[in-house]
Short mmCIF file of C-alpha atoms in Angstrom, two decimals:
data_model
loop_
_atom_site.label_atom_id
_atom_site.label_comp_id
_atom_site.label_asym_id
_atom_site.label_seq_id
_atom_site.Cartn_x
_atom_site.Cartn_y
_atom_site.Cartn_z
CA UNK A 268 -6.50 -16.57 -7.16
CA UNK A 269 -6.98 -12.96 -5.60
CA UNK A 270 -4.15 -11.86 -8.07
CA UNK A 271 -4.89 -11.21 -11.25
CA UNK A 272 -1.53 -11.47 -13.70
CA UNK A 273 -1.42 -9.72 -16.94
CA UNK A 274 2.17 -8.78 -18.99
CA UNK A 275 2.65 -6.55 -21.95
CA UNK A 276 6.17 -5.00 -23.23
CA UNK A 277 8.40 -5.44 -19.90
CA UNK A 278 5.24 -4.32 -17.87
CA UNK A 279 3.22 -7.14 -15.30
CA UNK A 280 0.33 -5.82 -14.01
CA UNK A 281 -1.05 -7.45 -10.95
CA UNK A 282 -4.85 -6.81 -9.88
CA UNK A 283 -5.66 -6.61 -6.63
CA UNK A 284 -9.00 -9.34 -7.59
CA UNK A 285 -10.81 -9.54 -3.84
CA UNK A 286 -13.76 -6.95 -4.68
CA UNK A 287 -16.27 -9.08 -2.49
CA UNK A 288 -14.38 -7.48 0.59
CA UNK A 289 -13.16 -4.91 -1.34
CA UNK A 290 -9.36 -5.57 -1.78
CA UNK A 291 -8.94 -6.12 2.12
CA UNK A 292 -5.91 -7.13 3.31
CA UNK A 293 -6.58 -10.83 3.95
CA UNK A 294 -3.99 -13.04 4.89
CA UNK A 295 -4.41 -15.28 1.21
CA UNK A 296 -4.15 -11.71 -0.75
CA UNK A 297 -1.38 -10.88 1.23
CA UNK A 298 0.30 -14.10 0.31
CA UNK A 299 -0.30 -14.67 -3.21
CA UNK A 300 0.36 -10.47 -3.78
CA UNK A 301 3.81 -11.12 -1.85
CA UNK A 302 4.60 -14.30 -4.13
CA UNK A 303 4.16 -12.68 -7.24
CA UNK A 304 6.00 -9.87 -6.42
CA UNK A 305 9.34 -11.88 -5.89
CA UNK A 306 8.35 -14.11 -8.81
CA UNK A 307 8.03 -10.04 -10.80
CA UNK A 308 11.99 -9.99 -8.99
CA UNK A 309 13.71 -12.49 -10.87
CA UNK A 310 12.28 -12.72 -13.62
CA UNK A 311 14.35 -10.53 -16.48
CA UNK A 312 11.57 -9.98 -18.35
CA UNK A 313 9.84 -7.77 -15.84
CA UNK A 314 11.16 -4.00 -16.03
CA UNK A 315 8.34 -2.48 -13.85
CA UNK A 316 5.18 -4.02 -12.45
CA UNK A 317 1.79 -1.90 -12.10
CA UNK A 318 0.19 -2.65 -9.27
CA UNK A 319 -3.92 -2.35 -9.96
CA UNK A 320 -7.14 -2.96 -9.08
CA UNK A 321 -10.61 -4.54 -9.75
CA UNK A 322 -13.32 -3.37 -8.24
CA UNK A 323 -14.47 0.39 -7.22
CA UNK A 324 -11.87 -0.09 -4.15
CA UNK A 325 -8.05 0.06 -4.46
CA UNK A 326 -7.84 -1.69 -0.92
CA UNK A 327 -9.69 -1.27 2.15
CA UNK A 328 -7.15 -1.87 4.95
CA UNK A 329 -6.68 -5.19 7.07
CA UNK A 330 -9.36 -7.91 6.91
CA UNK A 331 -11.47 -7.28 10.04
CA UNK A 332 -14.10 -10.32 9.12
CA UNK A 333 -10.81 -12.99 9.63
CA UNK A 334 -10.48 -15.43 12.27
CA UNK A 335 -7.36 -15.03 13.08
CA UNK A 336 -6.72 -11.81 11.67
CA UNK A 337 -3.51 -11.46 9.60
CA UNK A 338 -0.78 -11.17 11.74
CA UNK A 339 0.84 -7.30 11.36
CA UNK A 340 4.59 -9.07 11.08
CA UNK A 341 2.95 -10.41 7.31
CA UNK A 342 2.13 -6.87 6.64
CA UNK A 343 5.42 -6.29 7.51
CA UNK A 344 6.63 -8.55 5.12
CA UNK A 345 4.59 -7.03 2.16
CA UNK A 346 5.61 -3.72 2.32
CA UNK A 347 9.26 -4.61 2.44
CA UNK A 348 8.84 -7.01 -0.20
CA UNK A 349 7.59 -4.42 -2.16
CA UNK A 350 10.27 -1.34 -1.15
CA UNK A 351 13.32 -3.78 -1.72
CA UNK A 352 11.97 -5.03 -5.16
CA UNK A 353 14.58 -4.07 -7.71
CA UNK A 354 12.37 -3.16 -10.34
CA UNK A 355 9.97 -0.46 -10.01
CA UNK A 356 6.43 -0.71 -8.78
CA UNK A 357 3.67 1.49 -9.67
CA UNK A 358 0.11 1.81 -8.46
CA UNK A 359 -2.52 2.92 -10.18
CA UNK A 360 -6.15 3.31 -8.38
CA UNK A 361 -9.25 4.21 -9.87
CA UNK A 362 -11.37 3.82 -6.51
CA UNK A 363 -11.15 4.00 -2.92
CA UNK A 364 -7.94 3.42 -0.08
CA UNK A 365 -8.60 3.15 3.17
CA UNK A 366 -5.89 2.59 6.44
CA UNK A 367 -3.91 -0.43 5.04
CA UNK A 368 -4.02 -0.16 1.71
CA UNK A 369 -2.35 3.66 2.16
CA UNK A 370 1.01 1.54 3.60
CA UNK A 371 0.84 -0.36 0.27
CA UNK A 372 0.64 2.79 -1.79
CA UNK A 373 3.50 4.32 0.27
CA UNK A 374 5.41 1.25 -0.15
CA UNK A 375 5.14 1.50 -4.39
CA UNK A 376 7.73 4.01 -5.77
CA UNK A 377 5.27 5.86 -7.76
CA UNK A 378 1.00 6.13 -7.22
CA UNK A 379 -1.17 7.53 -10.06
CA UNK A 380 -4.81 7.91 -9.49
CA UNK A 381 -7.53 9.06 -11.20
CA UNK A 382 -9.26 12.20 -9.70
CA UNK A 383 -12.79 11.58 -10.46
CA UNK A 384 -12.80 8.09 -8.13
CA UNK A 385 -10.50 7.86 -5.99
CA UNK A 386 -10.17 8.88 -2.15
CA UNK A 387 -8.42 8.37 0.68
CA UNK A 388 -8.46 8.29 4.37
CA UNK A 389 -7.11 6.82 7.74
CA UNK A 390 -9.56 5.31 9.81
CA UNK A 391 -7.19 3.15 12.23
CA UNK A 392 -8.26 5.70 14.73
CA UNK A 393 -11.84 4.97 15.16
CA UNK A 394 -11.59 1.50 15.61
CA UNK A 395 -9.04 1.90 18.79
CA UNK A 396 -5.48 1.28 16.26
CA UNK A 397 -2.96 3.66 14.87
CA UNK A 398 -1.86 3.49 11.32
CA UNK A 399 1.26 1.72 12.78
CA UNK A 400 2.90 -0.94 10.45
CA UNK A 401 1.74 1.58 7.45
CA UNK A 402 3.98 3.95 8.94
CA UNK A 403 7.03 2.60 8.19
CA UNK A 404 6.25 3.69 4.34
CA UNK A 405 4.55 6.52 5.28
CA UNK A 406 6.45 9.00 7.66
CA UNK A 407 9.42 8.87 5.18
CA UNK A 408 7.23 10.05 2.36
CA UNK A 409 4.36 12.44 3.90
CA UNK A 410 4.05 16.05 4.70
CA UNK A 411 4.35 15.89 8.51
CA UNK A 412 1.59 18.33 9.59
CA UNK A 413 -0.88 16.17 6.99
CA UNK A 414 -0.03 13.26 9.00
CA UNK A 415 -1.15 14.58 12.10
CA UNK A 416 -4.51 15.83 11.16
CA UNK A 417 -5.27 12.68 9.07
CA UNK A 418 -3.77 10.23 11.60
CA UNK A 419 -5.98 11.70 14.12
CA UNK A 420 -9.29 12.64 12.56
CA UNK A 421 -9.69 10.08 9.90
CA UNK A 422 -11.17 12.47 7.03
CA UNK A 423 -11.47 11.56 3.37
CA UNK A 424 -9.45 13.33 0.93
CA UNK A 425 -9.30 13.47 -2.63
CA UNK A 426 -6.29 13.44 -5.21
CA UNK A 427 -5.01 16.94 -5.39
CA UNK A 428 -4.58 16.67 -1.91
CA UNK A 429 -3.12 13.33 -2.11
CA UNK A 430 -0.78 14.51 -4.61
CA UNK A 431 0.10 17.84 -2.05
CA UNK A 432 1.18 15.95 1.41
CA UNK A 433 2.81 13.28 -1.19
CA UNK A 434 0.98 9.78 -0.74
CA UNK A 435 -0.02 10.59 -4.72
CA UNK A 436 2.57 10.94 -7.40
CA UNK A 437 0.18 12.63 -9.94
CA UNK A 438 -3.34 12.69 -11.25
CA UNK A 439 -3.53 8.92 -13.63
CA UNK A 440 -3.23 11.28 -16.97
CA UNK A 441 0.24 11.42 -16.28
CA UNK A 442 0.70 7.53 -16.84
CA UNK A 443 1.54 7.72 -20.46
CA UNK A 444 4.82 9.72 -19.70
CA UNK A 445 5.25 7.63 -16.91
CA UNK A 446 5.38 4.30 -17.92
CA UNK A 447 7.29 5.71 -21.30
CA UNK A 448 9.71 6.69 -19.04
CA UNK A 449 10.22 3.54 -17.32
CA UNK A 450 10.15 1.77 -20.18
CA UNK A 451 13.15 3.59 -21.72
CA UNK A 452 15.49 3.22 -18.78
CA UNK A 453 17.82 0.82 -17.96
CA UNK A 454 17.32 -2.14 -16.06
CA UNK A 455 20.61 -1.90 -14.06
CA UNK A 456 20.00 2.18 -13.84
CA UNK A 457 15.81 1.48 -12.35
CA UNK A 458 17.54 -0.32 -9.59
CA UNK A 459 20.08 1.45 -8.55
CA UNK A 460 17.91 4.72 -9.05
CA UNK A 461 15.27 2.99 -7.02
CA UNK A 462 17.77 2.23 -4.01
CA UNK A 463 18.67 5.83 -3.59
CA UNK A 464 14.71 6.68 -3.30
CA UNK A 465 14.07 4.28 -0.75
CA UNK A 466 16.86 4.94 1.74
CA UNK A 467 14.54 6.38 4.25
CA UNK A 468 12.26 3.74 4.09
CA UNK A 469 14.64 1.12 4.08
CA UNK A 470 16.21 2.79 6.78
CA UNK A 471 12.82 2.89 8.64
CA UNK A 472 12.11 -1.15 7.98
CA UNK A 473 15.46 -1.87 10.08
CA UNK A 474 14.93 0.39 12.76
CA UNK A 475 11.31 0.51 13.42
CA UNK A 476 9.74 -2.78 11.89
CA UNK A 477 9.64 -4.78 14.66
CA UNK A 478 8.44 -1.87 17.22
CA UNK A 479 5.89 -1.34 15.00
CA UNK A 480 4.19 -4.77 14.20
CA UNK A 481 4.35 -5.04 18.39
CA UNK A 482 2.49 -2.14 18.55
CA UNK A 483 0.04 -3.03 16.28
CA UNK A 484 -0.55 -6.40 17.93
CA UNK A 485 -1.54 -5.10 20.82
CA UNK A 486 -3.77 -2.31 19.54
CA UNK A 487 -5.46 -5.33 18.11
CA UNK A 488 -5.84 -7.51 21.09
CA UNK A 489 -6.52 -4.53 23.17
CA UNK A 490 -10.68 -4.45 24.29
CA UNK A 491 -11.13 -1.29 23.25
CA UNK A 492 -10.19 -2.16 20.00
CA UNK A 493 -12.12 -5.38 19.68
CA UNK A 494 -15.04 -3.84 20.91
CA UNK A 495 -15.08 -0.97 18.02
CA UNK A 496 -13.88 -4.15 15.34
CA UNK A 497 -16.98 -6.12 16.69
CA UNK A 498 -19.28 -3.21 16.49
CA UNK A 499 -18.20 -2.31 13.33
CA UNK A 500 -18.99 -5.88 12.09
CA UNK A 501 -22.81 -5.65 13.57
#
């Protein structure tokens, strides 16, 4: 299993437990993550899930060492899963994100991270992609002129900064209020709280979501791109 399950008073954690290839996006992660998230959906003893890690990486992007590669309508798939959950899901990293695993933090409805570890960048761009699918939880959330300069020159980036264009929430010392909070709520008020937070991105999954995975498809296929992917394997 690359999911690790734990529960404790109306909270599941889930582990992201792939730290051989550092939390990549493989298509059996992808799965099993997507699974127990709509297993986290039904079940009425969830109230939140906390969406972690193991290993010094939250999640380093798509899988480049699979043959095939996971198709981007899966990623697709995820990310919705994980916006139209009814329950709130929270990330917390303690390590690095890279290209990918940004979508999944944009797709959770609050990100805590601790400042000592963690960093972030996009690198889609150097391997001849575009942070496409990831957009779609992304553009709704993000400080628009921060998406341009890290879209196009791939720098690493630390919390506070995280925290200013608004991928991060807050700094992880904020999780005790946090999950107090969550906690104390409703279940019927989290979800209908939650809906009105993810209108945009909602709104962006049923107008954009198929564009996008096409797009990213043939970034992928393109030779530019598989060139840079099979360097970057060497």
């Amino acid at each position: 299993m690359l999911i690790r399950r734990t529960y404790e008073d109306g909270a599941l954690a889930l582990a992201l437990d792939s730290p051989a290839n550092r939390n990549a996006l493989s298509a059996r992660l992808v799965g099993e993550l997507r699974e127990a998230l709509e297993e986290a959906g039904k079940d009425p003893a969830v109230r939140f899930v906390v969406l972690g890690h193991t290993g010094t990486t939250f999640c380093s992007g798509a899988d480049l060492t699979e043959a095939p590669p996971m198709g981007p309508p899966e990623l697709v798939r995820l990310l919705r899963t994980v916006v139209e959950l009814p329950k709130p899901v929270v990330a917390r990293v303690d390590g690095h994100v890279r290209a990918g695993g940004l979508g999944l933090l944009g797709a959770c409805d609050i990100v805590l991270a601790g400042e000592t570890s963690s960093s972030f960048a996009f690198t889609e761009a150097r391997i001849g992609v575009a942070p496409a699918v990831i957009s779609l939880t992304l553009l709704p959330r993000l400080d628009p002129r921060a998406v341009s300069r890290y879209y196009l020159t791939g720098e690493t980036f630390g919390v506070r900064e995280a925290v200013r264009i608004g991928l991060v929430t807050a700094p992880d010392d904020a999780s005790g209020p946090v999950l107090e909070g969550l906690r104390a709520a409703s279940p019927q008020g989290l979800a209908a709280s939650k809906a009105l937070a993810t209108e945009d991105v909602r709104a962006a999954f049923a107008r954009d979501g198929e564009r996008l995975a096409a797009l990213s498809e043939r970034l992928f296929s393109s030779a530019e791109a598989r060139e840079r992917i099979a360097a970057w394997r060497r």
